[in-house]
PDB file of C-alpha atoms and ligand atoms in Angstrom:
ATOM      1  CA  PRO G   1      -4.624  27.661   3.200  1.00 70.00           C
ATOM      2  CA  ASN G   2      -3.189  25.675   6.068  1.00 90.00           C
ATOM      3  CA  VAL G   3      -2.203  22.534   4.172  1.00 93.00           C
ATOM      4  CA  MET G   4      -1.689  18.934   5.275  1.00 94.00           C
ATOM      5  CA  THR G   5       0.490  17.075   2.750  1.00 96.00           C
ATOM      6  CA  LEU G   6       0.258  13.312   2.351  1.00 97.00           C
ATOM      7  CA  PHE G   7       2.687  11.480   0.083  1.00 98.00           C
ATOM      8  CA  LEU G   8       0.997   8.277  -1.098  1.00 98.00           C
ATOM      9  CA  LEU G   9       2.944   5.587  -2.845  1.00 98.00           C
ATOM     10  CA  ARG G  10       2.353   2.091  -4.149  1.00 98.00           C
ATOM     11  CA  HIS G  11       5.466  -0.018  -3.377  1.00 98.00           C
ATOM     12  CA  GLY G  12       8.042  -0.585  -6.127  1.00 98.00           C
ATOM     13  CA  GLN G  13       7.735  -3.549  -8.502  1.00 97.00           C
ATOM     14  CA  SER G  14       7.510  -6.851  -6.614  1.00 96.00           C
ATOM     15  CA  GLU G  15       8.751 -10.227  -7.848  1.00 93.00           C
ATOM     16  CA  LEU G  16       5.159 -11.278  -8.503  1.00 92.00           C
ATOM     17  CA  ASN G  17       4.264  -8.002 -10.266  1.00 94.00           C
ATOM     18  CA  HIS G  18       7.202  -8.783 -12.517  1.00 94.00           C
ATOM     19  CA  GLU G  19       5.854 -12.303 -13.184  1.00 93.00           C
ATOM     20  CA  ASN G  20       2.322 -10.959 -13.855  1.00 94.00           C
ATOM     21  CA  ILE G  21       0.950 -13.023 -10.974  1.00 93.00           C
ATOM     22  CA  PHE G  22      -1.806 -11.935  -8.549  1.00 94.00           C
ATOM     23  CA  CYS G  23      -0.077 -11.249  -5.262  1.00 92.00           C
ATOM     24  CA  GLY G  24      -2.505 -10.042  -2.550  1.00 93.00           C
ATOM     25  CA  TRP G  25      -1.219 -11.202   0.845  1.00 88.00           C
ATOM     26  CA  ILE G  26       1.604 -13.337  -0.563  1.00 87.00           C
ATOM     27  CA  ASP G  27       4.780 -11.829   0.857  1.00 87.00           C
ATOM     28  CA  ALA G  28       6.708 -11.160  -2.362  1.00 91.00           C
ATOM     29  CA  LYS G  29       9.903  -9.124  -2.269  1.00 93.00           C
ATOM     30  CA  LEU G  30      10.966  -6.210  -4.438  1.00 97.00           C
ATOM     31  CA  THR G  31      12.882  -6.738  -7.667  1.00 96.00           C
ATOM     32  CA  GLU G  32      15.981  -4.645  -8.399  1.00 97.00           C
ATOM     33  CA  LYS G  33      13.738  -2.445 -10.524  1.00 98.00           C
ATOM     34  CA  GLY G  34      11.398  -2.072  -7.535  1.00 98.00           C
ATOM     35  CA  LYS G  35      14.277  -0.864  -5.362  1.00 98.00           C
ATOM     36  CA  GLU G  36      15.336   1.570  -8.055  1.00 98.00           C
ATOM     37  CA  GLN G  37      11.767   2.907  -8.180  1.00 98.00           C
ATOM     38  CA  ALA G  38      11.901   3.424  -4.413  1.00 98.00           C
ATOM     39  CA  ARG G  39      15.160   5.388  -4.693  1.00 98.00           C
ATOM     40  CA  HIS G  40      13.725   7.484  -7.502  1.00 98.00           C
ATOM     41  CA  SER G  41      10.536   8.162  -5.482  1.00 98.00           C
ATOM     42  CA  ALA G  42      12.652   9.393  -2.585  1.00 98.00           C
ATOM     43  CA  GLN G  43      14.561  11.731  -4.908  1.00 98.00           C
ATOM     44  CA  LEU G  44      11.291  13.123  -6.287  1.00 98.00           C
ATOM     45  CA  ILE G  45       9.954  13.767  -2.785  1.00 97.00           C
ATOM     46  CA  LYS G  46      13.251  15.354  -1.682  1.00 97.00           C
ATOM     47  CA  GLN G  47      13.208  17.665  -4.685  1.00 97.00           C
ATOM     48  CA  TYR G  48       9.554  18.550  -4.125  1.00 97.00           C
ATOM     49  CA  CYS G  49      10.169  19.372  -0.458  1.00 95.00           C
ATOM     50  CA  LYS G  50      13.193  21.488  -1.311  1.00 95.00           C
ATOM     51  CA  THR G  51      11.385  23.491  -3.999  1.00 96.00           C
ATOM     52  CA  ASN G  52       8.393  24.069  -1.737  1.00 94.00           C
ATOM     53  CA  HIS G  53      10.422  24.779   1.414  1.00 91.00           C
ATOM     54  CA  LEU G  54       8.927  21.807   3.221  1.00 91.00           C
ATOM     55  CA  GLN G  55      10.596  19.406   5.618  1.00 89.00           C
ATOM     56  CA  LEU G  56      10.889  15.778   4.567  1.00 93.00           C
ATOM     57  CA  PRO G  57       7.918  13.630   5.719  1.00 93.00           C
ATOM     58  CA  GLN G  58       7.816  13.490   9.500  1.00 90.00           C
ATOM     59  CA  ILE G  59       6.308  10.031   9.858  1.00 93.00           C
ATOM     60  CA  GLY G  60       5.903   6.994   7.603  1.00 96.00           C
ATOM     61  CA  TYR G  61       3.427   4.107   7.300  1.00 97.00           C
ATOM     62  CA  THR G  62       3.610   0.709   5.636  1.00 97.00           C
ATOM     63  CA  SER G  63       1.578  -2.495   5.502  1.00 94.00           C
ATOM     64  CA  ARG G  64       2.831  -5.705   7.146  1.00 90.00           C
ATOM     65  CA  LEU G  65       4.012  -6.989   3.781  1.00 92.00           C
ATOM     66  CA  ILE G  66       7.701  -6.972   2.942  1.00 93.00           C
ATOM     67  CA  ARG G  67       7.358  -5.110  -0.356  1.00 96.00           C
ATOM     68  CA  THR G  68       6.168  -1.908   1.371  1.00 97.00           C
ATOM     69  CA  GLN G  69       8.779  -2.245   4.122  1.00 97.00           C
ATOM     70  CA  GLN G  70      11.615  -2.662   1.631  1.00 98.00           C
ATOM     71  CA  THR G  71      10.299   0.341  -0.283  1.00 98.00           C
ATOM     72  CA  ILE G  72      10.253   2.660   2.728  1.00 98.00           C
ATOM     73  CA  GLU G  73      13.602   1.413   4.032  1.00 98.00           C
ATOM     74  CA  THR G  74      15.207   2.104   0.663  1.00 98.00           C
ATOM     75  CA  MET G  75      13.624   5.564   0.674  1.00 98.00           C
ATOM     76  CA  CYS G  76      14.905   6.299   4.177  1.00 97.00           C
ATOM     77  CA  GLU G  77      18.438   5.531   2.999  1.00 97.00           C
ATOM     78  CA  GLU G  78      18.021   8.189   0.310  1.00 97.00           C
ATOM     79  CA  PHE G  79      16.528  10.621   2.826  1.00 96.00           C
ATOM     80  CA  LYS G  80      19.413   9.823   5.194  1.00 96.00           C
ATOM     81  CA  LEU G  81      16.878   9.175   7.934  1.00 95.00           C
ATOM     82  CA  GLU G  82      17.050   6.203  10.242  1.00 94.00           C
ATOM     83  CA  PRO G  83      13.688   4.366  10.223  1.00 94.00           C
ATOM     84  CA  GLN G  84      12.260   3.542  13.646  1.00 92.00           C
ATOM     85  CA  LEU G  85      10.014   0.612  12.836  1.00 91.00           C
ATOM     86  CA  GLN G  86       7.027  -0.091  15.030  1.00 88.00           C
ATOM     87  CA  VAL G  87       4.316  -2.673  14.403  1.00 85.00           C
ATOM     88  CA  VAL G  88       0.865  -1.418  15.358  1.00 84.00           C
ATOM     89  CA  TYR G  89      -1.082  -4.299  16.883  1.00 77.00           C
ATOM     90  CA  ASN G  90      -3.907  -2.188  18.221  1.00 77.00           C
ATOM     91  CA  PHE G  91      -4.276   1.273  16.787  1.00 80.00           C
ATOM     92  CA  LYS G  92      -6.476   2.387  19.669  1.00 77.00           C
ATOM     93  CA  LYS G  93      -3.452   2.163  21.941  1.00 76.00           C
ATOM     94  CA  ILE G  94      -1.418   4.730  20.038  1.00 75.00           C
ATOM     95  CA  LYS G  95      -1.077   7.874  22.084  1.00 65.00           C
ATOM     96  CA  VAL G  96      -1.141  10.797  19.758  1.00 54.00           C
ATOM     97  CA  GLY G  97       1.635  13.181  20.672  1.00 53.00           C
ATOM     98  CA  SER G  98       3.703  10.826  22.820  1.00 50.00           C
ATOM     99  CA  ASP G  99       4.460   7.436  21.230  1.00 48.00           C
ATOM    100  CA  CYS G 100       5.221   9.023  17.917  1.00 53.00           C
ATOM    101  CA  GLY G 101       6.123  12.487  19.078  1.00 44.00           C
ATOM    102  CA  SER G 102       4.190  15.588  18.171  1.00 40.00           C
ATOM    103  CA  ASN G 103       7.291  16.731  16.344  1.00 49.00           C
ATOM    104  CA  ARG G 104      10.313  14.762  15.344  1.00 53.00           C
ATOM    105  CA  LYS G 105      12.751  15.573  18.112  1.00 56.00           C
ATOM    106  CA  ASP G 106      15.675  13.786  16.583  1.00 61.00           C
ATOM    107  CA  ALA G 107      15.943  15.056  13.030  1.00 73.00           C
ATOM    108  CA  THR G 108      17.990  12.031  11.936  1.00 85.00           C
ATOM    109  CA  LYS G 109      15.183   9.545  12.662  1.00 89.00           C
ATOM    110  CA  ILE G 110      11.714   8.886  11.314  1.00 91.00           C
ATOM    111  CA  PRO G 111       9.023   6.755  12.993  1.00 92.00           C
ATOM    112  CA  ILE G 112       7.520   4.127  10.668  1.00 94.00           C
ATOM    113  CA  LEU G 113       4.251   2.534  11.783  1.00 94.00           C
ATOM    114  CA  GLN G 114       3.327  -0.806  10.211  1.00 91.00           C
ATOM    115  CA  THR G 115      -0.219  -2.152  10.112  1.00 90.00           C
ATOM    116  CA  TRP G 116      -2.061  -5.009   8.393  1.00 88.00           C
ATOM    117  CA  ARG G 117      -4.806  -2.453   7.708  1.00 91.00           C
ATOM    118  CA  LEU G 118      -2.631  -1.078   4.895  1.00 95.00           C
ATOM    119  CA  ASN G 119      -2.138  -4.537   3.355  1.00 93.00           C
ATOM    120  CA  GLU G 120      -3.089  -5.209  -0.240  1.00 95.00           C
ATOM    121  CA  ARG G 121      -6.584  -6.579  -0.499  1.00 96.00           C
ATOM    122  CA  HIS G 122      -6.684 -10.313   0.015  1.00 92.00           C
ATOM    123  CA  TYR G 123      -6.936 -11.642  -3.541  1.00 94.00           C
ATOM    124  CA  GLY G 124      -8.598 -14.930  -2.533  1.00 91.00           C
ATOM    125  CA  SER G 125      -8.095 -17.928  -4.794  1.00 91.00           C
ATOM    126  CA  TRP G 126      -6.565 -15.693  -7.455  1.00 94.00           C
ATOM    127  CA  GLN G 127      -3.421 -15.282  -5.358  1.00 90.00           C
ATOM    128  CA  GLY G 128      -0.484 -16.964  -7.005  1.00 87.00           C
ATOM    129  CA  GLN G 129      -2.247 -17.291 -10.350  1.00 91.00           C
ATOM    130  CA  ARG G 130      -1.077 -15.773 -13.610  1.00 94.00           C
ATOM    131  CA  LYS G 131      -3.219 -12.857 -14.732  1.00 97.00           C
ATOM    132  CA  PRO G 132      -3.591 -14.037 -18.371  1.00 96.00           C
ATOM    133  CA  ASN G 133      -4.799 -17.462 -17.153  1.00 96.00           C
ATOM    134  CA  VAL G 134      -7.388 -15.923 -14.831  1.00 97.00           C
ATOM    135  CA  LEU G 135      -8.563 -13.642 -17.649  1.00 97.00           C
ATOM    136  CA  LYS G 136      -8.965 -16.658 -19.917  1.00 97.00           C
ATOM    137  CA  GLU G 137     -10.893 -18.590 -17.290  1.00 97.00           C
ATOM    138  CA  TYR G 138     -13.284 -15.784 -16.243  1.00 97.00           C
ATOM    139  CA  GLY G 139     -13.630 -13.733 -19.427  1.00 97.00           C
ATOM    140  CA  LYS G 140     -12.931 -10.006 -19.821  1.00 97.00           C
ATOM    141  CA  ASP G 141     -16.024  -8.588 -18.038  1.00 98.00           C
ATOM    142  CA  LYS G 142     -15.849 -10.731 -14.951  1.00 98.00           C
ATOM    143  CA  TYR G 143     -12.056 -10.369 -14.767  1.00 98.00           C
ATOM    144  CA  MET G 144     -12.292  -6.562 -14.791  1.00 98.00           C
ATOM    145  CA  PHE G 145     -15.317  -6.530 -12.472  1.00 98.00           C
ATOM    146  CA  ILE G 146     -13.471  -8.526  -9.818  1.00 98.00           C
ATOM    147  CA  ARG G 147     -10.252  -6.535 -10.258  1.00 98.00           C
ATOM    148  CA  ARG G 148     -11.706  -3.048 -10.268  1.00 98.00           C
ATOM    149  CA  ASP G 149     -15.375  -2.819  -9.207  1.00 98.00           C
ATOM    150  CA  TYR G 150     -15.965  -1.571  -5.658  1.00 98.00           C
ATOM    151  CA  GLU G 151     -17.887  -4.764  -4.890  1.00 98.00           C
ATOM    152  CA  GLY G 152     -15.757  -7.144  -6.968  1.00 98.00           C
ATOM    153  CA  LYS G 153     -14.478 -10.041  -4.862  1.00 97.00           C
ATOM    154  CA  PRO G 154     -12.473 -13.113  -5.902  1.00 97.00           C
ATOM    155  CA  PRO G 155     -13.510 -16.597  -4.676  1.00 95.00           C
ATOM    156  CA  PRO G 156     -12.050 -17.462  -1.240  1.00 91.00           C
ATOM    157  CA  VAL G 157      -8.578 -18.922  -1.056  1.00 84.00           C
ATOM    158  CA  ASP G 158      -8.091 -22.479   0.160  1.00 76.00           C
ATOM    159  CA  LEU G 159      -6.367 -21.656   3.432  1.00 67.00           C
ATOM    160  CA  THR G 160      -4.397 -24.893   3.403  1.00 65.00           C
ATOM    161  CA  ARG G 161      -2.785 -24.030   0.100  1.00 63.00           C
ATOM    162  CA  GLU G 162      -1.575 -20.473   0.309  1.00 59.00           C
ATOM    163  CA  MET G 163       1.425 -19.480  -1.746  1.00 59.00           C
ATOM    164  CA  ILE G 164       4.470 -18.905   0.435  1.00 66.00           C
ATOM    165  CA  GLN G 165       7.802 -17.458  -0.510  1.00 64.00           C
ATOM    166  CA  GLN G 166      10.810 -19.720   0.016  1.00 67.00           C
ATOM    167  CA  GLU G 167      14.080 -18.269   1.257  1.00 72.00           C
ATOM    168  CA  ASN G 168      17.692 -19.348   1.652  1.00 70.00           C
ATOM    169  CA  GLU G 169      19.665 -18.689   4.893  1.00 73.00           C
ATOM    170  CA  LYS G 170      20.598 -15.230   3.658  1.00 70.00           C
ATOM    171  CA  GLY G 171      16.923 -14.329   3.341  1.00 65.00           C
ATOM    172  CA  SER G 172      16.985 -14.163  -0.454  1.00 66.00           C
ATOM    173  CA  SER G 173      14.009 -15.486  -2.331  1.00 63.00           C
ATOM    174  CA  THR G 174      14.417 -18.894  -3.925  1.00 64.00           C
ATOM    175  CA  GLY G 175      10.949 -19.022  -5.422  1.00 62.00           C
ATOM    176  CA  TYR G 176       7.396 -19.679  -4.310  1.00 60.00           C
ATOM    177  CA  GLU G 177       5.545 -22.786  -3.260  1.00 63.00           C
ATOM    178  CA  PHE G 178       2.002 -23.647  -2.196  1.00 61.00           C
ATOM    179  CA  LYS G 179       1.714 -24.872   1.375  1.00 59.00           C
ATOM    180  CA  GLU G 180       0.060 -24.315   4.751  1.00 57.00           C
ATOM    181  CA  PRO G 181      -0.083 -20.581   5.400  1.00 54.00           C
ATOM    182  CA  ASN G 182       1.971 -18.983   8.162  1.00 53.00           C
ATOM    183  CA  ARG G 183      -0.022 -15.798   8.303  1.00 52.00           C
ATOM    184  CA  GLN G 184      -1.931 -16.897  11.397  1.00 49.00           C
ATOM    185  CA  ILE G 185       1.365 -16.487  13.223  1.00 46.00           C
ATOM    186  CA  LYS G 186       2.224 -13.189  11.592  1.00 54.00           C
ATOM    187  CA  TYR G 187      -1.172 -11.629  12.214  1.00 57.00           C
ATOM    188  CA  GLU G 188      -2.049 -13.452  15.401  1.00 52.00           C
ATOM    189  CA  LEU G 189      -1.435 -10.536  17.734  1.00 50.00           C
ATOM    190  CA  GLU G 190      -3.488  -8.133  15.711  1.00 56.00           C
ATOM    191  CA  CYS G 191      -6.417 -10.443  15.959  1.00 53.00           C
ATOM    192  CA  SER G 192      -6.249 -12.103  19.315  1.00 52.00           C
ATOM    193  CA  ASN G 193      -7.645  -9.162  21.264  1.00 54.00           C
ATOM    194  CA  HIS G 194     -10.143  -7.933  18.739  1.00 57.00           C
ATOM    195  CA  ASP G 195     -13.101  -9.205  16.869  1.00 61.00           C
ATOM    196  CA  ILE G 196     -11.093  -9.368  13.686  1.00 66.00           C
ATOM    197  CA  VAL G 197     -11.571 -12.330  11.437  1.00 71.00           C
ATOM    198  CA  LEU G 198      -8.793 -12.577   8.892  1.00 74.00           C
ATOM    199  CA  PRO G 199     -10.119 -12.499   5.343  1.00 83.00           C
ATOM    200  CA  ASP G 200      -9.856 -15.308   2.813  1.00 85.00           C
ATOM    201  CA  SER G 201     -10.769 -12.820   0.050  1.00 93.00           C
ATOM    202  CA  GLU G 202     -11.705  -9.117   0.006  1.00 95.00           C
ATOM    203  CA  SER G 203     -13.523  -6.569  -2.127  1.00 98.00           C
ATOM    204  CA  LEU G 204     -12.329  -2.966  -2.248  1.00 98.00           C
ATOM    205  CA  ARG G 205     -15.292  -2.029  -0.046  1.00 98.00           C
ATOM    206  CA  GLU G 206     -13.930  -4.370   2.631  1.00 96.00           C
ATOM    207  CA  VAL G 207     -10.471  -2.810   2.349  1.00 96.00           C
ATOM    208  CA  VAL G 208     -11.971   0.667   2.848  1.00 98.00           C
ATOM    209  CA  TYR G 209     -13.824  -0.672   5.890  1.00 94.00           C
ATOM    210  CA  ARG G 210     -10.683  -2.000   7.621  1.00 91.00           C
ATOM    211  CA  LEU G 211      -8.413   0.875   6.561  1.00 95.00           C
ATOM    212  CA  ASN G 212     -10.606   3.873   7.375  1.00 96.00           C
ATOM    213  CA  PRO G 213     -10.403   3.612  11.201  1.00 93.00           C
ATOM    214  CA  PHE G 214      -6.592   3.651  10.982  1.00 93.00           C
ATOM    215  CA  LEU G 215      -6.631   6.591   8.573  1.00 97.00           C
ATOM    216  CA  GLN G 216      -8.967   8.683  10.753  1.00 95.00           C
ATOM    217  CA  ASN G 217      -7.635   7.767  14.190  1.00 92.00           C
ATOM    218  CA  VAL G 218      -3.930   7.504  13.520  1.00 92.00           C
ATOM    219  CA  ILE G 219      -2.697   8.936  10.218  1.00 94.00           C
ATOM    220  CA  LEU G 220      -4.777  12.116  10.116  1.00 94.00           C
ATOM    221  CA  LYS G 221      -4.703  12.710  13.862  1.00 91.00           C
ATOM    222  CA  LEU G 222      -0.924  12.381  14.056  1.00 89.00           C
ATOM    223  CA  ALA G 223      -0.391  14.522  10.948  1.00 89.00           C
ATOM    224  CA  LYS G 224      -2.291  17.371  12.578  1.00 86.00           C
ATOM    225  CA  GLN G 225       0.303  17.367  15.355  1.00 82.00           C
ATOM    226  CA  TYR G 226       3.244  18.038  13.091  1.00 77.00           C
ATOM    227  CA  ASP G 227       4.318  21.560  12.150  1.00 72.00           C
ATOM    228  CA  GLU G 228       4.116  20.856   8.477  1.00 73.00           C
ATOM    229  CA  SER G 229       1.708  17.953   8.718  1.00 72.00           C
ATOM    230  CA  SER G 230       3.402  15.794   6.155  1.00 88.00           C
ATOM    231  CA  CYS G 231       3.574  12.020   6.097  1.00 94.00           C
ATOM    232  CA  LEU G 232       4.526   9.213   3.737  1.00 97.00           C
ATOM    233  CA  ILE G 233       2.215   6.230   3.263  1.00 98.00           C
ATOM    234  CA  VAL G 234       3.551   3.243   1.326  1.00 98.00           C
ATOM    235  CA  GLY G 235       0.745   0.877   0.431  1.00 98.00           C
ATOM    236  CA  HIS G 236      -0.513  -1.270  -2.424  1.00 98.00           C
ATOM    237  CA  GLY G 237      -2.742  -0.860  -5.475  1.00 98.00           C
ATOM    238  CA  SER G 238      -5.895  -1.447  -3.422  1.00 98.00           C
ATOM    239  CA  SER G 239      -4.880   0.322  -0.220  1.00 98.00           C
ATOM    240  CA  VAL G 240      -3.857   3.453  -2.169  1.00 98.00           C
ATOM    241  CA  ARG G 241      -7.130   3.328  -4.138  1.00 98.00           C
ATOM    242  CA  SER G 242      -8.995   3.051  -0.821  1.00 98.00           C
ATOM    243  CA  LEU G 243      -7.149   6.033   0.660  1.00 98.00           C
ATOM    244  CA  LEU G 244      -7.936   8.139  -2.403  1.00 98.00           C
ATOM    245  CA  LYS G 245     -11.567   7.062  -2.359  1.00 98.00           C
ATOM    246  CA  ILE G 246     -11.941   8.250   1.236  1.00 98.00           C
ATOM    247  CA  LEU G 247      -9.787  11.400   1.106  1.00 98.00           C
ATOM    248  CA  GLU G 248     -11.049  12.656  -2.232  1.00 98.00           C
ATOM    249  CA  GLY G 249     -14.595  11.366  -1.883  1.00 97.00           C
ATOM    250  CA  ILE G 250     -14.515   9.329  -5.118  1.00 98.00           C
ATOM    251  CA  SER G 251     -17.862   7.601  -5.749  1.00 98.00           C
ATOM    252  CA  ASP G 252     -18.374   3.830  -5.572  1.00 98.00           C
ATOM    253  CA  ASP G 253     -18.844   3.884  -9.317  1.00 98.00           C
ATOM    254  CA  ASP G 254     -15.896   6.095 -10.322  1.00 98.00           C
ATOM    255  CA  ILE G 255     -13.324   4.234  -8.250  1.00 98.00           C
ATOM    256  CA  LYS G 256     -13.315   1.426 -10.811  1.00 98.00           C
ATOM    257  CA  ASN G 257     -11.490   3.722 -13.241  1.00 98.00           C
ATOM    258  CA  VAL G 258      -8.571   4.386 -10.897  1.00 98.00           C
ATOM    259  CA  ASP G 259      -5.298   2.457 -11.388  1.00 98.00           C
ATOM    260  CA  ILE G 260      -2.167   3.026  -9.347  1.00 98.00           C
ATOM    261  CA  PRO G 261       1.312   2.615 -10.876  1.00 98.00           C
ATOM    262  CA  ASN G 262       4.196   1.183  -8.826  1.00 98.00           C
ATOM    263  CA  GLY G 263       6.706   3.548  -7.272  1.00 97.00           C
ATOM    264  CA  ILE G 264       5.513   7.025  -8.294  1.00 98.00           C
ATOM    265  CA  PRO G 265       4.677   9.410  -5.422  1.00 98.00           C
ATOM    266  CA  LEU G 266       1.265  11.014  -5.348  1.00 98.00           C
ATOM    267  CA  VAL G 267       0.836  14.245  -3.379  1.00 98.00           C
ATOM    268  CA  VAL G 268      -2.533  14.739  -1.673  1.00 98.00           C
ATOM    269  CA  GLU G 269      -3.286  18.105  -0.056  1.00 97.00           C
ATOM    270  CA  LEU G 270      -5.978  18.610   2.574  1.00 96.00           C
ATOM    271  CA  ASP G 271      -7.169  21.883   4.106  1.00 94.00           C
ATOM    272  CA  LYS G 272      -6.533  21.929   7.845  1.00 92.00           C
ATOM    273  CA  ASN G 273      -8.730  24.988   8.321  1.00 91.00           C
ATOM    274  CA  ASN G 274     -11.644  23.361   6.626  1.00 93.00           C
ATOM    275  CA  GLY G 275     -12.147  19.947   8.235  1.00 92.00           C
ATOM    276  CA  LEU G 276      -9.369  18.350   6.142  1.00 94.00           C
ATOM    277  CA  LYS G 277     -11.288  19.029   2.945  1.00 96.00           C
ATOM    278  CA  PHE G 278      -9.584  17.667  -0.137  1.00 98.00           C
ATOM    279  CA  ILE G 279      -7.729  20.414  -2.044  1.00 97.00           C
ATOM    280  CA  ARG G 280      -5.926  18.601  -4.881  1.00 98.00           C
ATOM    281  CA  LYS G 281      -3.797  15.601  -5.825  1.00 98.00           C
ATOM    282  CA  PHE G 282      -1.014  15.191  -8.354  1.00 98.00           C
ATOM    283  CA  TYR G 283       1.757  12.749  -9.216  1.00 98.00           C
ATOM    284  CA  LEU G 284       5.355  13.934  -8.911  1.00 98.00           C
ATOM    285  CA  ASP G 285       6.008  12.363 -12.327  1.00 97.00           C
ATOM    286  CA  PRO G 286       2.625  12.725 -14.074  1.00 98.00           C
ATOM    287  CA  GLU G 287       3.728  11.509 -17.493  1.00 98.00           C
ATOM    288  CA  SER G 288       5.144   8.189 -16.411  1.00 97.00           C
ATOM    289  CA  ALA G 289       2.283   7.811 -13.893  1.00 98.00           C
ATOM    290  CA  LYS G 290      -0.200   7.993 -16.769  1.00 98.00           C
ATOM    291  CA  ILE G 291       1.668   5.497 -18.939  1.00 98.00           C
ATOM    292  CA  ASN G 292       2.218   3.059 -16.073  1.00 97.00           C
ATOM    293  CA  ALA G 293      -1.345   3.283 -14.716  1.00 98.00           C
ATOM    294  CA  GLU G 294      -2.514   2.296 -18.191  1.00 97.00           C
ATOM    295  CA  LYS G 295      -0.105  -0.669 -18.160  1.00 96.00           C
ATOM    296  CA  VAL G 296      -1.459  -1.772 -14.769  1.00 97.00           C
ATOM    297  CA  ARG G 297      -5.002  -1.659 -16.123  1.00 97.00           C
ATOM    298  CA  ASN G 298      -4.023  -3.846 -19.076  1.00 96.00           C
ATOM    299  CA  GLU G 299      -2.206  -6.494 -17.053  1.00 97.00           C
ATOM    300  CA  GLY G 300      -3.368  -9.899 -18.151  1.00 96.00           C
ATOM    301  CA  PHE G 301      -4.383  -8.652 -21.610  1.00 94.00           C
ATOM    302  CA  VAL G 302      -0.851  -8.222 -22.909  1.00 78.00           C
ATOM    303  CA  LYS G 303       1.948 -10.728 -22.554  1.00 65.00           C
ATOM    304  CA  ASN G 304       4.661  -8.522 -21.060  1.00 54.00           C
ATOM    305  CA  PRO G 305       3.051  -5.368 -19.709  1.00 47.00           C
TER     306      PRO G 305
HETATM  307  C1  DG2 X 401      -1.423  -6.243  -7.026  1.00 65.57           C
HETATM  308  C2  DG2 X 401      -2.633  -5.601  -7.651  1.00 65.57           C
HETATM  309  O1  DG2 X 401      -1.194  -5.559  -5.834  1.00 65.57           O
HETATM  310  O2  DG2 X 401      -3.115  -6.291  -8.710  1.00 65.57           O
HETATM  311  O3  DG2 X 401      -2.131  -8.020  -5.591  1.00 65.57           O
HETATM  312  O4  DG2 X 401      -1.277  -8.555  -7.542  1.00 65.57           O
HETATM  313  O5  DG2 X 401      -0.019  -3.428  -5.193  1.00 65.57           O
HETATM  314  O6  DG2 X 401       0.432  -5.508  -3.917  1.00 65.57           O
HETATM  315  O7  DG2 X 401       1.276  -5.270  -6.287  1.00 65.57           O
HETATM  316  P1  DG2 X 401       0.200  -4.944  -5.299  1.00 65.57           P
HETATM  317  C3  DG2 X 401      -1.634  -7.730  -6.706  1.00 65.57           C
HETATM  318  P2  DG2 X 401      -4.276  -5.670  -9.632  1.00 65.57           P
HETATM  319  O8  DG2 X 401      -5.482  -5.408  -8.765  1.00 65.57           O
HETATM  320  O9  DG2 X 401      -3.731  -4.351 -10.213  1.00 65.57           O
HETATM  321  O10 DG2 X 401      -4.539  -6.677 -10.696  1.00 65.57           O
END
C-alpha cells in the first residue's frame, strides 16, 4: 500500500514526572534522563528509517510547552537537522505546500510547527499536586476515573494560583512556586482572534475536540504533500492518547486502558490509497514500552515508579 508514516512520541521525562507531580500546563523542563530518552528516540527512528529505506521525518510538531520543544530539539541534533521553529497562532492560515514546503528543499533543515492544540490536557486543580496525595484524597476509583476515563475531568484550577517554574538568569530551573499565571500572555495571540476560551481543566474528550482540527487540516494534509509522507509529532500523555483515539478509531470506552510511556517512538501507518485508513501501530522498543506504560498507569500507587 501507499503508506503515510507518523512517528508519535510523548516527550522525555520532565522534572515534574520525576517528582511524581501532576503537570498539565505547568511548563516543566526535561531532566537529564528525559534528554537521554530524546536522544535514544532519535537513534531508534534513524535506525528504523535506514532499515526501511525511508527518509528521516520531513516535518515535526510540538506543543507550546517546553518539554516537547526540548525533546524535538535534542532529537534534531541527533538527526543533524536544523529545526526551523514556527509557532502556529491560527492553523487556518497555514498554506499547505508553501509555508512548510511540499518537500523539504533544504535537506539540512526541518520545519517544526508548535501549537497549543498539542498541549497536555489542562489538569485543573490537580496541577502541581503529588499523585499519591491526590490518590489518597479521592480514592482509587475516582482517581483512575479522572486520570483515564474519556469523560474524567479534574476540578478547575484557581487561576490566581497556578504553579510557575522559577528560573535563574541562565534559564535553568530553580524550582516551582504558586503565583499568578503568565499563560494569558503566552497564549494570548492564539486566542485573541478566535472564539477560544482557555481551559481551567480538561477531559480527554475536550483534548480530542481541540486537537482534531489541527490533525485533519494541518498534520494529515501536509503529510500527504511529502514524497514519503512521514512526520514526527512530539506531544504528551493525553495528546498522544487523543491522536491514537482518532487515527485508530479507539472507542470512548477502550481509550481508558491506553497509557503512553515517556520517550519511546510509536510508528503509526495509514493507507493513503484508502482514505488514510489505519493500517497498524507499533513501538520501536516494544518491551520497554510495555514495562513503562505499566509504570505510568501505576503512578501514585507506588512510591517511586
Ligand atoms: C502527565 C500525565 O502528562 O499524567 O500532566 O502530569 O505527558 O505532560 O508528562 P505529561 C501530567 P497522567 O495522566 O499519566 O497521570
